[in-house]
GROMACS .gro file of C-alpha atoms in nm:
model
  427
    1MET     CA    1   4.103   6.988   9.659
    2LEU     CA    2   4.341   7.144   9.414
    3LYS     CA    3   4.651   7.314   9.549
    4SER     CA    4   4.668   7.686   9.527
    5PRO     CA    5   4.831   7.810   9.207
    6ARG     CA    6   5.052   8.036   9.421
    7LYS     CA    7   5.240   7.732   9.546
    8PHE     CA    8   5.312   7.600   9.197
    9THR     CA    9   5.608   7.794   9.058
   10LEU     CA   10   5.849   7.727   8.781
   11PRO     CA   11   6.218   7.726   8.891
   12PHE     CA   12   6.284   8.054   8.712
   13THR     CA   13   5.977   8.218   8.870
   14LYS     CA   14   6.084   8.099   9.215
   15TRP     CA   15   6.434   8.240   9.161
   16VAL     CA   16   6.292   8.573   9.054
   17SER     CA   17   6.063   8.588   9.355
   18ASP     CA   18   6.366   8.593   9.581
   19LEU     CA   19   6.496   8.909   9.420
   20ASP     CA   20   6.408   9.268   9.471
   21TRP     CA   21   6.144   9.341   9.198
   22ARG     CA   22   6.224   9.707   9.205
   23PHE     CA   23   6.587   9.629   9.128
   24LEU     CA   24   6.482   9.404   8.834
   25VAL     CA   25   6.253   9.667   8.690
   26LEU     CA   26   6.551   9.899   8.684
   27ILE     CA   27   6.811   9.653   8.555
   28ILE     CA   28   6.639   9.432   8.293
   29PRO     CA   29   6.563   9.706   8.037
   30ALA     CA   30   6.915   9.843   8.072
   31VAL     CA   31   7.069   9.497   8.026
   32PHE     CA   32   6.868   9.436   7.707
   33ILE     CA   33   6.974   9.773   7.571
   34LEU     CA   34   7.339   9.693   7.640
   35MET     CA   35   7.306   9.350   7.473
   36PHE     CA   36   7.144   9.513   7.171
   37ILE     CA   37   7.433   9.761   7.145
   38SER     CA   38   7.692   9.481   7.171
   39LEU     CA   39   7.519   9.272   6.898
   40HIS     CA   40   7.496   9.567   6.663
   41SER     CA   41   7.839   9.722   6.706
   42THR     CA   42   7.844   9.834   6.342
   43THR     CA   43   7.567  10.076   6.416
   44LEU     CA   44   7.702  10.183   6.753
   45ASN     CA   45   7.737  10.542   6.650
   46THR     CA   46   7.364  10.552   6.586
   47PHE     CA   47   7.307  10.472   6.950
   48SER     CA   48   7.581  10.697   7.093
   49SER     CA   49   7.321  10.874   7.302
   50LEU     CA   50   7.280  10.550   7.498
   51TYR     CA   51   7.645  10.547   7.627
   52PRO     CA   52   7.541  10.687   7.967
   53VAL     CA   53   7.348  10.363   8.021
   54GLN     CA   54   7.672  10.169   7.996
   55GLN     CA   55   7.833  10.400   8.250
   56PHE     CA   56   7.536  10.353   8.477
   57LEU     CA   57   7.568   9.974   8.461
   58LEU     CA   58   7.938   9.992   8.548
   59SER     CA   59   7.853  10.198   8.856
   60LEU     CA   60   7.606   9.949   9.000
   61PRO     CA   61   7.674   9.771   9.332
   62PHE     CA   62   7.758   9.432   9.179
   63GLN     CA   63   8.045   9.596   8.989
   64LYS     CA   64   8.182   9.775   9.296
   65ALA     CA   65   8.184   9.460   9.510
   66LYS     CA   66   8.528   9.366   9.379
   67ALA     CA   67   8.686   9.678   9.526
   68VAL     CA   68   8.492   9.672   9.852
   69GLY     CA   69   8.628   9.332   9.950
   70ILE     CA   70   9.000   9.401   9.895
   71ASN     CA   71   9.087   9.411  10.267
   72GLU     CA   72   8.807   9.196  10.402
   73ASN     CA   73   9.046   8.916  10.505
   74ASN     CA   74   9.301   9.152  10.663
   75ASN     CA   75   9.278   9.280  11.019
   76HIS     CA   76   9.451   9.612  10.959
   77ALA     CA   77   9.281   9.942  10.890
   78SER     CA   78   9.224  10.052  10.531
   79LYS     CA   79   9.373  10.372  10.394
   80ASP     CA   80   9.026  10.526  10.359
   81GLU     CA   81   8.951  10.450  10.724
   82LEU     CA   82   9.280  10.603  10.837
   83VAL     CA   83   9.231  10.919  10.634
   84ARG     CA   84   8.894  10.966  10.804
   85SER     CA   85   9.018  10.874  11.153
   86ARG     CA   86   9.175  11.095  11.419
   87MET     CA   87   9.550  11.041  11.425
   88ALA     CA   88   9.828  11.194  11.636
   89VAL     CA   89  10.186  11.192  11.508
   90CYS     CA   90  10.434  11.236  11.791
   91LEU     CA   91  10.790  11.348  11.711
   92VAL     CA   92  11.048  11.323  11.989
   93GLY     CA   93  11.418  11.397  12.021
   94GLY     CA   94  11.678  11.658  11.943
   95ALA     CA   95  11.680  11.824  11.600
   96ARG     CA   96  12.026  11.694  11.501
   97ARG     CA   97  12.003  11.634  11.123
   98PHE     CA   98  11.641  11.743  11.095
   99GLU     CA   99  11.716  11.927  10.771
  100LEU     CA  100  11.762  11.577  10.621
  101THR     CA  101  11.500  11.380  10.812
  102GLY     CA  102  11.223  11.635  10.875
  103PRO     CA  103  11.113  11.686  10.514
  104SER     CA  104  11.090  11.308  10.466
  105ILE     CA  105  10.869  11.279  10.776
  106LEU     CA  106  10.645  11.554  10.642
  107GLU     CA  107  10.614  11.387  10.301
  108MET     CA  108  10.591  11.020  10.400
  109ILE     CA  109  10.385  11.040  10.721
  110ILE     CA  110  10.221  11.378  10.782
  111LYS     CA  111  10.107  11.450  10.428
  112GLU     CA  112  10.027  11.083  10.368
  113TYR     CA  113   9.763  11.120  10.642
  114PRO     CA  114   9.663  11.488  10.609
  115ASN     CA  115   9.402  11.461  10.884
  116SER     CA  116   9.674  11.384  11.140
  117ASP     CA  117   9.775  11.625  11.416
  118LEU     CA  118  10.145  11.683  11.473
  119PHE     CA  119  10.299  11.692  11.823
  120LEU     CA  120  10.664  11.785  11.885
  121HIS     CA  121  10.849  11.727  12.214
  122SER     CA  122  11.215  11.824  12.206
  123PRO     CA  123  11.496  11.971  12.420
  124ILE     CA  124  11.643  12.297  12.297
  125ASP     CA  125  11.996  12.300  12.155
  126LYS     CA  126  12.194  12.460  11.872
  127ASP     CA  127  12.004  12.255  11.611
  128THR     CA  128  11.652  12.340  11.728
  129PHE     CA  129  11.622  12.617  11.470
  130LYS     CA  130  11.586  12.342  11.208
  131PHE     CA  131  11.234  12.273  11.337
  132SER     CA  132  11.136  12.588  11.144
  133LEU     CA  133  11.072  12.341  10.859
  134LEU     CA  134  10.760  12.226  11.044
  135ARG     CA  135  10.581  12.539  10.931
  136PHE     CA  136  10.507  12.338  10.616
  137ALA     CA  137  10.308  12.080  10.815
  138PRO     CA  138   9.931  12.083  10.744
  139LYS     CA  139   9.818  12.062  11.110
  140VAL     CA  140  10.028  12.127  11.420
  141ALA     CA  141   9.849  12.053  11.747
  142ALA     CA  142  10.121  12.117  12.006
  143VAL     CA  143  10.489  12.206  12.031
  144ARG     CA  144  10.692  12.179  12.350
  145ILE     CA  145  11.056  12.281  12.332
  146PHE     CA  146  11.224  12.294  12.672
  147HIS     CA  147  11.554  12.346  12.849
  148PRO     CA  148  11.661  11.998  12.962
  149GLN     CA  149  11.728  11.939  13.331
  150PRO     CA  150  11.873  11.630  13.503
  151LEU     CA  151  11.604  11.384  13.610
  152PRO     CA  152  11.616  11.214  13.952
  153GLU     CA  153  11.760  10.863  13.946
  154ASN     CA  154  11.565  10.692  14.223
  155GLU     CA  155  11.630  10.342  14.352
  156SER     CA  156  11.364  10.189  14.128
  157TYR     CA  157  11.520  10.338  13.815
  158VAL     CA  158  11.869  10.223  13.915
  159ARG     CA  159  11.754   9.868  13.985
  160VAL     CA  160  11.552   9.827  13.664
  161LEU     CA  161  11.775  10.009  13.413
  162THR     CA  162  12.134   9.966  13.305
  163ALA     CA  163  12.383  10.230  13.196
  164GLN     CA  164  12.562   9.983  12.968
  165ASN     CA  165  12.561  10.078  12.597
  166SER     CA  166  12.378  10.403  12.671
  167PRO     CA  167  12.587  10.705  12.559
  168ASN     CA  168  12.465  10.906  12.859
  169GLY     CA  169  12.408  10.624  13.105
  170ILE     CA  170  12.084  10.583  13.297
  171GLN     CA  171  12.029  10.958  13.271
  172GLY     CA  172  12.020  10.925  12.893
  173LEU     CA  173  11.752  10.656  12.916
  174LEU     CA  174  11.545  10.865  13.155
  175GLN     CA  175  11.567  11.169  12.929
  176TYR     CA  176  11.450  10.962  12.631
  177PHE     CA  177  11.168  10.803  12.831
  178ASN     CA  178  11.065  11.149  12.950
  179LEU     CA  179  11.047  11.272  12.589
  180VAL     CA  180  10.820  10.985  12.488
  181GLU     CA  181  10.588  10.997  12.788
  182GLY     CA  182  10.585  11.376  12.779
  183CYS     CA  183  10.448  11.361  12.426
  184LEU     CA  184  10.174  11.126  12.549
  185THR     CA  185  10.088  11.383  12.816
  186MET     CA  186  10.062  11.650  12.546
  187ILE     CA  187   9.827  11.430  12.344
  188LYS     CA  188   9.605  11.357  12.644
  189SER     CA  189   9.585  11.727  12.729
  190TYR     CA  190   9.490  11.816  12.372
  191GLN     CA  191   9.220  11.548  12.368
  192GLN     CA  192   9.072  11.670  12.695
  193LYS     CA  193   9.074  12.032  12.585
  194ASN     CA  194   8.901  11.953  12.256
  195HIS     CA  195   8.664  11.682  12.386
  196PHE     CA  196   8.762  11.390  12.163
  197THR     CA  197   8.997  11.092  12.159
  198TYR     CA  198   9.246  10.983  11.897
  199ASP     CA  199   9.200  10.658  11.709
  200TRP     CA  200   9.571  10.616  11.637
  201ILE     CA  201   9.908  10.741  11.759
  202VAL     CA  202  10.226  10.722  11.552
  203ARG     CA  203  10.534  10.781  11.767
  204THR     CA  204  10.867  10.830  11.592
  205ARG     CA  205  11.203  10.997  11.640
  206VAL     CA  206  11.289  11.320  11.464
  207ASP     CA  207  11.613  11.166  11.332
  208GLY     CA  208  11.430  10.912  11.116
  209TYR     CA  209  11.472  10.939  10.737
  210TRP     CA  210  11.186  10.789  10.530
  211ASN     CA  211  11.230  10.678  10.170
  212ALA     CA  212  10.871  10.556  10.119
  213PRO     CA  213  10.527  10.632  10.267
  214LEU     CA  214  10.401  10.480  10.592
  215GLY     CA  215  10.153  10.217  10.471
  216SER     CA  216   9.807  10.150  10.610
  217GLU     CA  217   9.898   9.784  10.674
  218ASN     CA  218  10.092   9.904  10.980
  219PHE     CA  219   9.775  10.009  11.167
  220VAL     CA  220   9.636   9.701  11.340
  221PRO     CA  221   9.357   9.746  11.599
  222GLY     CA  222   9.440   9.602  11.940
  223LYS     CA  223   9.809   9.545  11.862
  224TYR     CA  224  10.117   9.762  11.889
  225LEU     CA  225  10.340   9.761  11.582
  226VAL     CA  226  10.718   9.804  11.596
  227PRO     CA  227  10.997   9.754  11.339
  228PRO     CA  228  11.196   9.429  11.335
  229GLY     CA  229  11.572   9.426  11.389
  230SER     CA  230  11.782   9.662  11.606
  231SER     CA  231  11.616   9.493  11.903
  232TYR     CA  232  11.915   9.477  12.142
  233GLY     CA  233  11.761   9.197  12.343
  234GLY     CA  234  11.412   9.350  12.348
  235LEU     CA  235  11.201   9.532  12.092
  236ASN     CA  236  11.302   9.802  11.847
  237ASP     CA  237  11.174  10.123  12.011
  238ARG     CA  238  11.260  10.371  11.737
  239LEU     CA  239  10.902  10.383  11.615
  240GLY     CA  240  10.566  10.256  11.736
  241ILE     CA  241  10.213  10.256  11.593
  242GLY     CA  242   9.900  10.167  11.783
  243ASP     CA  243   9.550  10.263  11.883
  244LEU     CA  244   9.500  10.484  12.187
  245LYS     CA  245   9.490  10.198  12.438
  246THR     CA  246   9.804  10.017  12.322
  247SER     CA  247   9.991  10.344  12.261
  248THR     CA  248   9.916  10.464  12.614
  249VAL     CA  249  10.094  10.159  12.754
  250ALA     CA  250  10.380  10.173  12.504
  251MET     CA  251  10.450  10.543  12.563
  252SER     CA  252  10.435  10.529  12.945
  253ARG     CA  253  10.809  10.478  12.958
  254LEU     CA  254  10.874  10.639  13.298
  255SER     CA  255  10.557  10.571  13.494
  256LEU     CA  256  10.568  10.196  13.434
  257ILE     CA  257  10.922  10.148  13.569
  258PRO     CA  258  10.797  10.089  13.928
  259GLN     CA  259  10.578   9.806  13.797
  260LEU     CA  260  10.877   9.653  13.620
  261ASP     CA  261  11.066   9.683  13.948
  262SER     CA  262  10.786   9.506  14.136
  263ALA     CA  263  10.789   9.231  13.873
  264GLY     CA  264  11.158   9.171  13.941
  265PHE     CA  265  11.309   9.311  13.620
  266THR     CA  266  11.667   9.435  13.646
  267ASN     CA  267  11.951   9.550  13.419
  268LEU     CA  268  11.725   9.653  13.128
  269ASN     CA  269  11.831   9.869  12.838
  270SER     CA  270  11.579  10.082  12.649
  271GLU     CA  271  11.470   9.803  12.416
  272SER     CA  272  11.434   9.531  12.680
  273ALA     CA  273  11.249   9.772  12.911
  274PHE     CA  274  11.015   9.851  12.623
  275LYS     CA  275  10.937   9.484  12.566
  276ALA     CA  276  10.883   9.429  12.939
  277GLN     CA  277  10.634   9.718  12.945
  278LEU     CA  278  10.420   9.558  12.679
  279THR     CA  279  10.436   9.203  12.811
  280THR     CA  280  10.364   9.290  13.175
  281GLN     CA  281  10.067   9.502  13.066
  282HIS     CA  282   9.942   9.226  12.833
  283VAL     CA  283   9.968   9.436  12.519
  284SER     CA  284  10.005   9.227  12.204
  285TYR     CA  285  10.269   9.346  11.961
  286LEU     CA  286  10.380   9.259  11.610
  287THR     CA  287  10.663   9.358  11.381
  288ASN     CA  288  10.662   9.478  11.023
  289ARG     CA  289  10.939   9.614  10.806
  290LEU     CA  290  10.920   9.992  10.773
  291PRO     CA  291  11.090  10.223  10.520
  292PHE     CA  292  11.298  10.443  10.751
  293CYS     CA  293  11.643  10.458  10.909
  294ILE     CA  294  11.801  10.659  11.191
  295VAL     CA  295  12.046  10.917  11.057
  296SER     CA  296  12.346  10.903  11.289
  297ASP     CA  297  12.671  11.098  11.330
  298ARG     CA  298  12.815  10.836  11.563
  299LYS     CA  299  13.118  10.633  11.456
  300TYR     CA  300  13.103  10.254  11.442
  301ASP     CA  301  13.364   9.992  11.361
  302PHE     CA  302  13.363   9.845  11.013
  303PRO     CA  303  13.305   9.568  10.943
  304PRO     CA  304  13.081   9.526  11.247
  305GLY     CA  305  13.148   9.230  11.474
  306GLN     CA  306  12.891   9.001  11.632
  307PHE     CA  307  12.762   9.277  11.857
  308GLY     CA  308  12.866   9.563  11.633
  309VAL     CA  309  12.636   9.811  11.461
  310PRO     CA  310  12.595   9.794  11.083
  311VAL     CA  311  12.539  10.139  10.932
  312GLY     CA  312  12.328  10.139  10.618
  313ALA     CA  313  12.379  10.372  10.326
  314LEU     CA  314  12.093  10.616  10.280
  315SER     CA  315  12.072  10.485   9.924
  316SER     CA  316  11.980  10.134  10.045
  317PRO     CA  317  11.651  10.022   9.886
  318GLY     CA  318  11.534   9.901  10.228
  319PRO     CA  319  11.307   9.894  10.413
  320LEU     CA  320  11.570   9.945  10.685
  321SER     CA  321  11.327   9.941  10.980
  322GLY     CA  322  11.509  10.200  11.188
  323ALA     CA  323  11.866  10.077  11.139
  324LYS     CA  324  12.144  10.335  11.173
  325CYS     CA  325  12.229  10.508  10.845
  326ARG     CA  326  12.413  10.800  10.687
  327PRO     CA  327  12.457  10.947  10.338
  328CYS     CA  328  12.762  10.773  10.196
  329VAL     CA  329  12.902  10.601   9.891
  330PRO     CA  330  12.843  10.234   9.985
  331VAL     CA  331  13.159  10.031  10.044
  332CYS     CA  332  12.978   9.699  10.078
  333GLN     CA  333  12.702   9.562   9.857
  334GLY     CA  334  12.561   9.227   9.743
  335THR     CA  335  12.775   8.931   9.853
  336CYS     CA  336  12.981   9.158  10.077
  337VAL     CA  337  12.670   9.248  10.278
  338GLU     CA  338  12.579   8.880  10.314
  339ASN     CA  339  12.928   8.797  10.443
  340VAL     CA  340  12.908   9.077  10.699
  341MET     CA  341  12.553   9.031  10.820
  342VAL     CA  342  12.562   8.655  10.876
  343SER     CA  343  12.803   8.722  11.164
  344VAL     CA  344  12.594   8.996  11.329
  345GLU     CA  345  12.391   8.878  11.627
  346LYS     CA  346  12.028   8.866  11.513
  347GLU     CA  347  11.886   8.960  11.855
  348TRP     CA  348  12.112   9.265  11.883
  349SER     CA  349  12.186   9.525  11.613
  350TRP     CA  350  12.091   9.310  11.315
  351THR     CA  351  11.874   9.445  11.034
  352ASP     CA  352  11.716   9.268  10.737
  353TRP     CA  353  11.960   9.257  10.446
  354GLU     CA  354  11.823   9.004  10.198
  355ASN     CA  355  11.727   9.073   9.834
  356GLY     CA  356  11.971   9.362   9.810
  357SER     CA  357  11.777   9.576  10.057
  358LEU     CA  358  12.090   9.684  10.250
  359GLU     CA  359  12.407   9.861  10.144
  360LEU     CA  360  12.673   9.939  10.406
  361CYS     CA  361  12.882  10.244  10.488
  362ASP     CA  362  13.224  10.241  10.648
  363ALA     CA  363  13.123  10.450  10.948
  364HIS     CA  364  13.442  10.432  11.155
  365GLU     CA  365  13.516  10.795  11.063
  366SER     CA  366  13.309  11.114  11.033
  367TRP     CA  367  13.080  11.166  10.735
  368GLU     CA  368  13.276  11.169  10.412
  369ASN     CA  369  13.349  11.483  10.213
  370GLY     CA  370  13.077  11.552   9.959
  371TRP     CA  371  12.802  11.378  10.155
  372GLU     CA  372  12.570  11.665  10.062
  373LYS     CA  373  12.578  11.569   9.694
  374THR     CA  374  12.519  11.207   9.788
  375PHE     CA  375  12.217  11.303   9.996
  376ASP     CA  376  12.071  11.534   9.730
  377ARG     CA  377  12.102  11.264   9.464
  378VAL     CA  378  11.939  10.998   9.682
  379ALA     CA  379  11.668  11.213   9.840
  380GLY     CA  380  11.559  11.399   9.529
  381LYS     CA  381  11.505  11.763   9.442
  382LYS     CA  382  11.235  11.850   9.697
  383LEU     CA  383  11.423  11.720  10.001
  384ALA     CA  384  11.750  11.858   9.868
  385GLU     CA  385  11.594  12.206   9.854
  386ALA     CA  386  11.491  12.175  10.219
  387ARG     CA  387  11.847  12.082  10.316
  388LYS     CA  388  11.984  12.380  10.126
  389ARG     CA  389  11.722  12.607  10.284
  390ILE     CA  390  11.849  12.521  10.632
  391HIS     CA  391  12.215  12.533  10.526
  392SER     CA  392  12.179  12.889  10.394
  393MET     CA  393  11.925  13.012  10.651
  394LYS     CA  394  11.970  13.359  10.796
  395LEU     CA  395  11.858  13.471  11.141
  396MET     CA  396  11.558  13.672  11.024
  397ASN     CA  397  11.441  13.391  10.794
  398CYS     CA  398  11.448  13.156  11.091
  399ILE     CA  399  11.256  13.398  11.312
  400ASN     CA  400  10.990  13.457  11.046
  401ASP     CA  401  10.948  13.081  10.987
  402PHE     CA  402  10.914  13.014  11.360
  403ILE     CA  403  10.658  13.289  11.396
  404LYS     CA  404  10.453  13.125  11.120
  405LEU     CA  405  10.491  12.786  11.291
  406LYS     CA  406  10.385  12.933  11.625
  407ASN     CA  407  10.080  13.102  11.472
  408GLN     CA  408   9.957  12.777  11.316
  409THR     CA  409  10.015  12.571  11.633
  410ALA     CA  410   9.718  12.521  11.864
  411HIS     CA  411   9.928  12.490  12.180
  412TRP     CA  412  10.277  12.645  12.195
  413ASN     CA  413  10.521  12.597  12.484
  414ALA     CA  414  10.873  12.703  12.392
  415PRO     CA  415  11.139  12.967  12.456
  416PRO     CA  416  11.115  13.291  12.255
  417VAL     CA  417  11.166  13.221  11.886
  418GLU     CA  418  11.448  13.477  11.878
  419ASP     CA  419  11.635  13.271  12.138
  420ILE     CA  420  11.584  12.947  11.944
  421CYS     CA  421  11.713  13.098  11.621
  422THR     CA  422  12.000  13.289  11.780
  423LEU     CA  423  12.128  12.978  11.954
  424GLY     CA  424  12.177  12.805  11.621
  425LEU     CA  425  12.251  13.087  11.378
  426ALA     CA  426  12.427  13.371  11.559
  427TYR     CA  427  12.784  13.274  11.472
   0.00000   0.00000   0.00000
C-alpha cells in the first residue's frame, strides 16, 4: 500500500507547516513589496505611497524582540515596571540644609518615579520652614512634623547600643531609629486606609544631595539594597531600597532591638545594629554605588586619619554613596586623594575614590566664604533658584507655600503652619 501523500513533505513545506499560516499570509506579500522597492531604488519616488508598509514591517514583533530582552538576564526591576508599580519614598530627619538637598531629591528620585508617594517624618526646629519646597512634589501621601521628646532608654537599649561616636549618645540613636520606624508606621497606615500595598519603599535622609537620578538597577526583588562605604563596622544606613517585605525588616529599627538583645548583641552603633537586624531576620542585602552624599555642617580633621571622616566636595563626580560632603573648592584631587584614602580604614568611614570620583574638602573649619556661589555653579540654575528662594523667603511666602503643601497632602499631622514658619523666619 502506498503511503499517504500527507506524510511526504519537502523540507521547505515541512518548515512552513510549523509556522502560523495567518502570519505568513500577512508577511509574505509585504516582504516581496519591500524587496521590490529595494531593488528598484531609482524609481522609489514612484512607490512613495508604499512607505507605510516599511513602517509596518519595522513595527512587527520580530523587530521589537531586541528591545524586549534587554534586562532578561538581570534580576532587578526595569524602569517601565517601576513607573507602573506602587512606590513609597520616605524622607526622615531634620531639615538642616534642605534648601540644598530637597530640590535634588525632588528631581532625582520623586520626579524620576512620578507614580511614587512621598512620606515625610521630621522633628520641628528652626529649619523646618524649608520643607515648604515640598509643595512642588507631584504626590504627597503623608507628612508628620512633631515636637521631639526624650525616648525611654530601657535596659535592652542600653545593652545593645553604644553611645560612642554618636553626637547625642544612645538618645541620638533612638531618635533616629524612631524617625525611620515612624515613617514605616505612616506607610502601613496609608496602605490600610487605601486598601493596597506598596511594591517598593525608598528610605532616605533629607540631608542627602543627589547629582544623578536613582537608577532602576537598584530595585532588586527579595533583597535590600544599601550604599557601600561609610559602614562603620556594619552597613551604610543612610539610604535603603527594598520591596515591602525586606523594607519592613530594615525599617523596624526600634522594635527589633529586643531580638538583638536576645541574640546576645552588645555595643552596637547605628550601622552595626542595622546589619544585625538584617542578618538575624534572614534578609539578604547587597550594595551598589549611589549618586548622593550627606551634606554636613560638622567639622572633621583634615587630612583624615585611619578612623577619620573624609568630606567630599559637592563637585565630586561620584557616585559618593552617602559620604559626608559640603560645597567647597576642593583642596585635594587626583594623586592627593589616593594618598589620603589608602590610609582610611575601609570598614569605617571609607568611600570609593577611584577613577577621579572623589574630591576632598578641608572640613576642619566652618563652610568657607562664598560657598553659595560654589553650590550654584555645581548644582545648576534650577537648584540654585530653589536655594535663593529659601534664602530670601518672607513669612507670608512660607505660610502660603505650607498651606499649598498641606492641601495637596492626603494625611497631615503637624503644628500650625504659622508656627512652623515663624520659628524659622521671625527674626
